[in-house]
mmCIF file of C-alpha atoms in Angstrom:
data_model
loop_
_atom_site.group_PDB
_atom_site.id
_atom_site.type_symbol
_atom_site.label_atom_id
_atom_site.label_comp_id
_atom_site.label_asym_id
_atom_site.label_seq_id
_atom_site.Cartn_x
_atom_site.Cartn_y
_atom_site.Cartn_z
ATOM 1 C CA MET A 1328 -49.225 91.578 37.388
ATOM 2 C CA VAL A 1329 -47.308 92.582 34.137
ATOM 3 C CA ARG A 1330 -47.006 89.720 31.433
ATOM 4 C CA GLU A 1331 -43.331 88.606 30.476
ATOM 5 C CA PRO A 1332 -43.888 89.768 26.540
ATOM 6 C CA GLN A 1333 -45.132 93.112 28.477
ATOM 7 C CA LEU A 1334 -41.503 93.533 30.501
ATOM 8 C CA SER A 1335 -39.593 92.495 27.381
ATOM 9 C CA ARG A 1336 -40.838 95.773 25.609
ATOM 10 C CA LEU A 1337 -40.209 98.058 28.421
ATOM 11 C CA GLY A 1338 -36.942 96.650 28.438
ATOM 12 C CA GLU A 1339 -36.096 97.121 24.684
ATOM 13 C CA PHE A 1340 -37.571 100.628 24.951
ATOM 14 C CA LEU A 1341 -35.253 101.345 27.905
ATOM 15 C CA LYS A 1342 -32.057 100.422 25.816
ATOM 16 C CA LYS A 1343 -33.401 102.436 22.734
ATOM 17 C CA HIS A 1344 -33.782 105.688 24.571
ATOM 18 C CA ARG A 1345 -30.453 104.808 26.646
ATOM 19 C CA ALA A 1346 -28.214 104.684 23.618
ATOM 20 C CA GLU A 1347 -29.834 107.942 22.681
ATOM 21 C CA VAL A 1348 -28.775 110.125 25.581
ATOM 22 C CA GLY A 1349 -25.492 111.758 24.950
ATOM 23 C CA LEU A 1350 -22.870 111.354 27.817
ATOM 24 C CA ASP A 1351 -22.413 115.362 28.242
ATOM 25 C CA ASP A 1352 -26.069 116.170 28.050
ATOM 26 C CA SER A 1353 -26.810 113.171 31.515
ATOM 27 C CA GLY A 1354 -23.675 115.626 33.180
ATOM 28 C CA LEU A 1355 -21.478 112.562 33.501
ATOM 29 C CA THR A 1356 -17.949 112.790 32.468
ATOM 30 C CA SER A 1357 -16.179 110.224 30.159
ATOM 31 C CA GLY A 1358 -12.751 110.345 32.643
ATOM 32 C CA GLY A 1359 -11.094 110.344 29.332
ATOM 33 C CA ARG A 1360 -12.024 106.820 28.407
ATOM 34 C CA ALA A 1361 -12.937 106.711 24.464
ATOM 35 C CA ARG A 1362 -16.415 105.160 24.070
ATOM 36 C CA ARG A 1363 -17.043 102.250 21.527
ATOM 37 C CA VAL A 1364 -21.045 102.692 21.801
ATOM 38 C CA PRO A 1365 -23.130 105.504 21.508
ATOM 39 C CA GLY A 1366 -25.055 106.897 24.862
ATOM 40 C CA LEU A 1367 -25.463 105.665 28.217
ATOM 41 C CA ARG A 1368 -23.695 102.287 29.597
ATOM 42 C CA ARG A 1369 -26.019 100.471 32.082
ATOM 43 C CA GLU A 1370 -24.087 101.075 34.845
ATOM 44 C CA GLU A 1371 -24.439 104.984 34.199
ATOM 45 C CA VAL A 1372 -28.253 105.179 33.911
ATOM 46 C CA ALA A 1373 -28.201 103.069 37.455
ATOM 47 C CA GLN A 1374 -25.964 105.505 39.259
ATOM 48 C CA LEU A 1375 -27.819 108.503 37.857
ATOM 49 C CA ALA A 1376 -31.029 106.749 38.794
ATOM 50 C CA ALA A 1377 -29.943 105.828 42.428
ATOM 51 C CA ILE A 1378 -30.966 101.986 41.811
ATOM 52 C CA SER A 1379 -28.497 99.072 41.508
ATOM 53 C CA THR A 1380 -26.420 98.065 37.929
ATOM 54 C CA ASP A 1381 -27.722 94.533 38.463
ATOM 55 C CA TYR A 1382 -31.295 95.890 38.845
ATOM 56 C CA TYR A 1383 -31.257 97.897 35.720
ATOM 57 C CA THR A 1384 -29.898 95.317 33.899
ATOM 58 C CA ARG A 1385 -32.362 93.057 34.951
ATOM 59 C CA LEU A 1386 -35.224 95.558 33.717
ATOM 60 C CA GLU A 1387 -33.724 95.668 30.527
ATOM 61 C CA GLN A 1388 -33.133 91.950 30.328
ATOM 62 C CA GLY A 1389 -37.374 91.962 31.098
ATOM 63 C CA ARG A 1390 -36.812 89.658 33.981
ATOM 64 C CA VAL A 1391 -37.925 92.336 36.915
ATOM 65 C CA GLN A 1392 -41.087 95.050 37.387
ATOM 66 C CA ALA A 1393 -40.058 98.319 38.241
ATOM 67 C CA SER A 1394 -41.641 100.721 40.802
ATOM 68 C CA GLU A 1395 -43.301 104.104 40.413
ATOM 69 C CA PRO A 1396 -40.603 105.651 41.848
ATOM 70 C CA VAL A 1397 -37.765 103.563 39.548
ATOM 71 C CA LEU A 1398 -40.172 104.211 36.442
ATOM 72 C CA ALA A 1399 -40.047 108.373 37.369
ATOM 73 C CA GLU A 1400 -36.240 108.373 37.955
ATOM 74 C CA LEU A 1401 -35.576 106.752 34.402
ATOM 75 C CA ALA A 1402 -37.959 108.713 32.640
ATOM 76 C CA LYS A 1403 -35.804 112.074 33.992
ATOM 77 C CA VAL A 1404 -32.412 109.858 33.254
ATOM 78 C CA LEU A 1405 -33.459 109.081 29.613
ATOM 79 C CA GLN A 1406 -35.049 112.768 29.071
ATOM 80 C CA LEU A 1407 -38.071 111.130 27.881
ATOM 81 C CA ASN A 1408 -40.413 113.524 26.570
ATOM 82 C CA ASP A 1409 -44.394 113.514 27.817
ATOM 83 C CA ASP A 1410 -45.710 110.694 25.623
ATOM 84 C CA GLN A 1411 -42.294 108.508 25.964
ATOM 85 C CA ARG A 1412 -43.071 108.868 29.957
ATOM 86 C CA ILE A 1413 -46.815 107.881 29.618
ATOM 87 C CA TYR A 1414 -45.713 104.896 27.427
ATOM 88 C CA LEU A 1415 -43.231 103.644 29.800
ATOM 89 C CA PHE A 1416 -45.587 103.504 32.615
ATOM 90 C CA GLU A 1417 -48.157 101.629 30.512
ATOM 91 C CA LEU A 1418 -45.759 99.352 29.341
ATOM 92 C CA ALA A 1419 -44.969 98.599 33.342
ATOM 93 C CA GLY A 1420 -48.545 98.209 34.242
ATOM 94 C CA LYS A 1421 -49.111 101.542 36.535
ATOM 95 C CA GLY A 1422 -51.740 103.580 36.605
ATOM 96 C CA ALA A 1423 -54.640 103.903 33.841
ATOM 97 C CA ALA A 1424 -52.593 101.938 31.983
ATOM 98 C CA ALA A 1425 -53.430 98.654 33.747
ATOM 99 C CA ARG A 1426 -56.991 98.063 32.250
ATOM 100 C CA PRO A 1427 -58.665 94.986 31.114
ATOM 101 C CA THR A 1428 -59.134 93.382 27.935
ATOM 102 C CA PRO A 1429 -60.995 95.347 26.004
ATOM 103 C CA GLU A 1430 -64.388 93.834 24.589
ATOM 104 C CA GLU A 1431 -64.560 92.732 20.659
ATOM 105 C CA ARG A 1432 -66.965 95.364 19.513
ATOM 106 C CA GLN A 1433 -67.463 99.032 19.576
ATOM 107 C CA HIS A 1434 -70.293 100.842 18.663
ATOM 108 C CA VAL A 1435 -70.091 104.367 17.926
ATOM 109 C CA GLN A 1436 -71.527 106.943 20.578
ATOM 110 C CA LEU A 1437 -74.654 108.430 19.995
ATOM 111 C CA GLN A 1438 -73.124 112.097 20.687
ATOM 112 C CA LEU A 1439 -70.468 111.620 17.882
ATOM 113 C CA ARG A 1440 -72.893 110.513 15.568
ATOM 114 C CA ARG A 1441 -74.997 112.861 15.619
ATOM 115 C CA MET A 1442 -71.965 115.795 15.563
ATOM 116 C CA LEU A 1443 -70.694 113.847 12.633
ATOM 117 C CA ASP A 1444 -74.328 114.349 10.857
ATOM 118 C CA ASP A 1445 -73.825 118.088 12.085
ATOM 119 C CA LEU A 1446 -70.427 118.781 10.668
ATOM 120 C CA ASN A 1447 -71.514 119.638 6.549
ATOM 121 C CA THR A 1448 -68.477 121.108 5.648
ATOM 122 C CA THR A 1449 -65.833 119.260 7.906
ATOM 123 C CA PRO A 1450 -64.243 115.615 7.154
ATOM 124 C CA ALA A 1451 -64.155 113.874 10.445
ATOM 125 C CA PHE A 1452 -64.638 110.502 11.220
ATOM 126 C CA VAL A 1453 -64.598 108.425 14.679
ATOM 127 C CA VAL A 1454 -61.478 106.132 15.908
ATOM 128 C CA GLY A 1455 -62.219 103.645 18.394
ATOM 129 C CA ARG A 1456 -59.824 100.614 19.957
ATOM 130 C CA ARG A 1457 -56.588 99.668 17.627
ATOM 131 C CA THR A 1458 -57.633 102.787 15.396
ATOM 132 C CA ASP A 1459 -60.942 100.902 13.711
ATOM 133 C CA ILE A 1460 -63.015 103.456 12.071
ATOM 134 C CA LEU A 1461 -66.437 103.285 13.497
ATOM 135 C CA ALA A 1462 -68.093 105.759 11.956
ATOM 136 C CA TRP A 1463 -67.860 109.130 9.464
ATOM 137 C CA ASN A 1464 -69.691 111.653 7.700
ATOM 138 C CA HIS A 1465 -70.331 112.413 3.779
ATOM 139 C CA THR A 1466 -67.671 114.615 3.517
ATOM 140 C CA ALA A 1467 -64.837 112.168 5.261
ATOM 141 C CA ALA A 1468 -65.633 109.943 2.392
ATOM 142 C CA ALA A 1469 -66.024 112.368 -0.351
ATOM 143 C CA LEU A 1470 -62.466 113.483 1.064
ATOM 144 C CA PHE A 1471 -60.899 109.986 1.696
ATOM 145 C CA CYS A 1472 -63.246 106.791 0.160
ATOM 146 C CA ASP A 1473 -66.366 105.559 0.974
ATOM 147 C CA PHE A 1474 -65.846 103.550 4.350
ATOM 148 C CA GLY A 1475 -69.345 101.771 3.659
ATOM 149 C CA GLN A 1476 -67.767 100.037 1.040
ATOM 150 C CA ILE A 1477 -64.588 98.560 3.069
ATOM 151 C CA PRO A 1478 -65.344 95.430 4.819
ATOM 152 C CA GLU A 1479 -65.191 95.416 8.489
ATOM 153 C CA PRO A 1480 -62.273 93.919 9.692
ATOM 154 C CA GLU A 1481 -60.244 96.136 7.341
ATOM 155 C CA ARG A 1482 -61.942 99.325 8.312
ATOM 156 C CA ASN A 1483 -59.202 100.162 10.338
ATOM 157 C CA PHE A 1484 -56.784 103.618 10.047
ATOM 158 C CA VAL A 1485 -53.721 101.602 10.503
ATOM 159 C CA TRP A 1486 -54.196 98.921 8.283
ATOM 160 C CA GLN A 1487 -55.787 101.806 5.633
ATOM 161 C CA MET A 1488 -52.584 103.242 5.826
ATOM 162 C CA PHE A 1489 -50.292 100.147 5.120
ATOM 163 C CA THR A 1490 -52.140 98.552 2.738
ATOM 164 C CA ASP A 1491 -52.665 99.393 -1.475
ATOM 165 C CA THR A 1492 -55.893 101.961 -0.532
ATOM 166 C CA PRO A 1493 -57.162 105.073 -1.193
ATOM 167 C CA ILE A 1494 -56.615 106.472 2.188
ATOM 168 C CA ARG A 1495 -52.451 105.381 1.790
ATOM 169 C CA ARG A 1496 -52.564 106.927 -1.779
ATOM 170 C CA GLY A 1497 -54.481 110.194 -0.350
ATOM 171 C CA HIS A 1498 -51.737 111.112 1.874
ATOM 172 C CA ALA A 1499 -48.724 113.301 -0.191
ATOM 173 C CA ARG A 1500 -46.228 112.975 3.084
ATOM 174 C CA TRP A 1501 -47.068 109.271 3.721
ATOM 175 C CA GLU A 1502 -43.720 108.344 5.318
ATOM 176 C CA GLU A 1503 -44.453 111.178 7.539
ATOM 177 C CA SER A 1504 -48.072 110.353 8.348
ATOM 178 C CA GLY A 1505 -47.165 106.448 8.286
ATOM 179 C CA GLN A 1506 -44.692 107.121 11.392
ATOM 180 C CA THR A 1507 -47.120 109.165 13.300
ATOM 181 C CA THR A 1508 -49.619 106.149 12.861
ATOM 182 C CA VAL A 1509 -47.488 103.648 13.843
ATOM 183 C CA ALA A 1510 -46.168 105.440 17.040
ATOM 184 C CA GLN A 1511 -49.828 106.200 18.059
ATOM 185 C CA LEU A 1512 -50.397 102.254 17.980
ATOM 186 C CA ARG A 1513 -47.300 101.459 19.767
ATOM 187 C CA MET A 1514 -48.798 104.184 22.815
ATOM 188 C CA GLU A 1515 -52.597 102.043 22.057
ATOM 189 C CA ALA A 1516 -50.572 98.626 22.266
ATOM 190 C CA ALA A 1517 -49.176 99.089 25.867
ATOM 191 C CA ARG A 1518 -52.634 100.210 27.332
ATOM 192 C CA TYR A 1519 -54.061 97.273 26.087
ATOM 193 C CA PRO A 1520 -51.096 94.507 25.821
ATOM 194 C CA ASP A 1521 -53.422 91.288 25.851
ATOM 195 C CA ASP A 1522 -55.530 92.502 22.988
ATOM 196 C CA PRO A 1523 -55.573 89.863 20.420
ATOM 197 C CA ARG A 1524 -57.008 91.757 17.756
ATOM 198 C CA LEU A 1525 -54.124 94.264 18.169
ATOM 199 C CA ALA A 1526 -51.365 91.747 18.174
ATOM 200 C CA GLU A 1527 -52.584 89.872 15.017
ATOM 201 C CA LEU A 1528 -52.844 93.708 13.173
ATOM 202 C CA VAL A 1529 -49.573 94.285 14.600
ATOM 203 C CA ARG A 1530 -48.199 90.801 12.918
ATOM 204 C CA GLU A 1531 -49.775 91.382 9.467
ATOM 205 C CA LEU A 1532 -48.593 94.520 8.911
ATOM 206 C CA SER A 1533 -45.230 93.996 10.091
ATOM 207 C CA GLN A 1534 -45.361 90.653 8.031
ATOM 208 C CA ARG A 1535 -46.671 92.839 4.739
ATOM 209 C CA ASP A 1536 -44.815 95.873 5.096
ATOM 210 C CA PRO A 1537 -40.992 96.991 5.740
ATOM 211 C CA HIS A 1538 -41.917 100.530 6.596
ATOM 212 C CA PHE A 1539 -44.284 98.931 9.259
ATOM 213 C CA ARG A 1540 -41.697 96.771 10.638
ATOM 214 C CA GLN A 1541 -39.359 99.063 10.688
ATOM 215 C CA TRP A 1542 -41.224 101.916 12.452
ATOM 216 C CA TRP A 1543 -42.829 99.300 15.034
ATOM 217 C CA SER A 1544 -39.192 98.051 15.791
ATOM 218 C CA ALA A 1545 -37.914 101.721 16.635
ATOM 219 C CA HIS A 1546 -40.341 102.009 19.362
ATOM 220 C CA ASP A 1547 -41.351 105.839 19.269
ATOM 221 C CA VAL A 1548 -44.488 106.678 20.553
ATOM 222 C CA LEU A 1549 -47.122 109.318 20.390
ATOM 223 C CA THR A 1550 -50.291 110.220 21.898
ATOM 224 C CA ARG A 1551 -53.351 111.209 19.084
ATOM 225 C CA THR A 1552 -53.663 114.558 19.380
ATOM 226 C CA GLY A 1553 -53.822 117.054 16.169
ATOM 227 C CA GLY A 1554 -51.075 118.086 13.131
ATOM 228 C CA HIS A 1555 -50.641 119.572 9.853
ATOM 229 C CA THR A 1556 -50.130 117.189 6.741
ATOM 230 C CA THR A 1557 -51.104 117.169 2.778
ATOM 231 C CA LEU A 1558 -53.607 115.492 1.217
ATOM 232 C CA LEU A 1559 -54.102 114.161 -2.424
ATOM 233 C CA HIS A 1560 -57.646 114.300 -3.918
ATOM 234 C CA ALA A 1561 -58.643 113.597 -7.549
ATOM 235 C CA ASP A 1562 -60.017 116.162 -8.490
ATOM 236 C CA PHE A 1563 -58.928 119.420 -6.277
ATOM 237 C CA GLY A 1564 -55.191 117.602 -6.116
ATOM 238 C CA GLU A 1565 -52.706 118.835 -2.905
ATOM 239 C CA ILE A 1566 -54.510 119.977 -0.041
ATOM 240 C CA GLU A 1567 -53.230 121.525 3.251
ATOM 241 C CA VAL A 1568 -54.831 120.622 5.860
ATOM 242 C CA ASP A 1569 -55.084 120.611 9.835
ATOM 243 C CA TRP A 1570 -55.846 117.702 11.619
ATOM 244 C CA ALA A 1571 -57.291 117.583 15.769
ATOM 245 C CA THR A 1572 -58.758 114.721 17.830
ATOM 246 C CA LEU A 1573 -61.354 115.536 19.959
ATOM 247 C CA LEU A 1574 -61.643 112.595 23.172
ATOM 248 C CA CYS A 1575 -65.436 111.285 24.241
ATOM 249 C CA ALA A 1576 -65.912 112.060 27.771
ATOM 250 C CA ASP A 1577 -68.527 109.369 28.079
ATOM 251 C CA ASP A 1578 -65.828 106.962 26.561
ATOM 252 C CA PRO A 1579 -62.340 107.681 26.428
ATOM 253 C CA GLU A 1580 -62.030 104.924 23.644
ATOM 254 C CA GLN A 1581 -63.842 106.927 21.007
ATOM 255 C CA GLN A 1582 -62.303 109.593 19.377
ATOM 256 C CA LEU A 1583 -63.653 111.978 16.856
ATOM 257 C CA VAL A 1584 -61.009 113.153 14.196
ATOM 258 C CA ILE A 1585 -61.624 116.312 12.267
ATOM 259 C CA TRP A 1586 -59.781 118.034 9.131
ATOM 260 C CA THR A 1587 -59.956 121.798 8.500
ATOM 261 C CA THR A 1588 -58.655 124.038 6.436
ATOM 262 C CA GLU A 1589 -57.664 127.897 6.535
ATOM 263 C CA PRO A 1590 -61.110 129.882 5.200
ATOM 264 C CA GLY A 1591 -60.237 131.988 2.265
ATOM 265 C CA THR A 1592 -58.031 129.252 0.724
ATOM 266 C CA PRO A 1593 -58.379 127.264 -2.293
ATOM 267 C CA ALA A 1594 -58.202 124.104 0.230
ATOM 268 C CA HIS A 1595 -60.953 125.510 2.014
ATOM 269 C CA ASP A 1596 -63.251 126.053 -1.324
ATOM 270 C CA ALA A 1597 -62.720 122.303 -2.213
ATOM 271 C CA PHE A 1598 -63.923 120.963 1.122
ATOM 272 C CA ARG A 1599 -66.906 122.811 0.349
ATOM 273 C CA GLN A 1600 -67.384 121.494 -2.597
ATOM 274 C CA LEU A 1601 -66.788 117.952 -1.281
ATOM 275 C CA SER A 1602 -69.737 118.673 1.091
ATOM 276 C CA VAL A 1603 -72.365 118.910 -1.426
ATOM 277 C CA GLY A 1604 -70.999 116.654 -4.203
#
């Protein structure tokens, strides 16, 4: 059974993406009528998805649940990408999204702990549910900060990105990184709609940071995979890095995040110095 707040979020998500689909992109014609609002009308989405306008209206209002075939059609009509489609299904409580409320505390997998210790010149840490930082290696601490000195309730990557911390200050393109982080957290919130700690994290950051509040309201979603960014370090200045996420097969709720640089570059030399510092 999908809870009402989750249905409300699904309705908001549908409404947002309906406004982003142009009439020309949908294959429909305006018939010469002027349009006062951007995107598709509700009746146009319903027509394209082969459902009634009343049913689609109730979906946007969070009053009814949608079947998987209807969700699949809506994903096509609204031209959702893979991450957005996954998020839509998870909001509706379908498939792998229908998971129980997670336990309060996680412990890093032994294999991941060993791998961290072996990655001597590669900064890496393990992220768990809600982006809690479960473990890290020496080079990651040298690159960002001493995670062990952070109180455990605040040892959370999203929290660190949206409060006055070395991690936030260490991102040269902070707004870009911040938006990505929020979109990833949105995906996690869909998987665990009943997680009270995650809900509290969102509530506190929404009150503390206007950027977080704005980006959370945008309903953008991303799967945590990888990318490129620029970090700032007190000793080495700007460091161009690539980051990637590796999923733990034994516990998919734990992910190893690694930071790498191109060999032969000043950034690569900086990482080697950080590893022995």
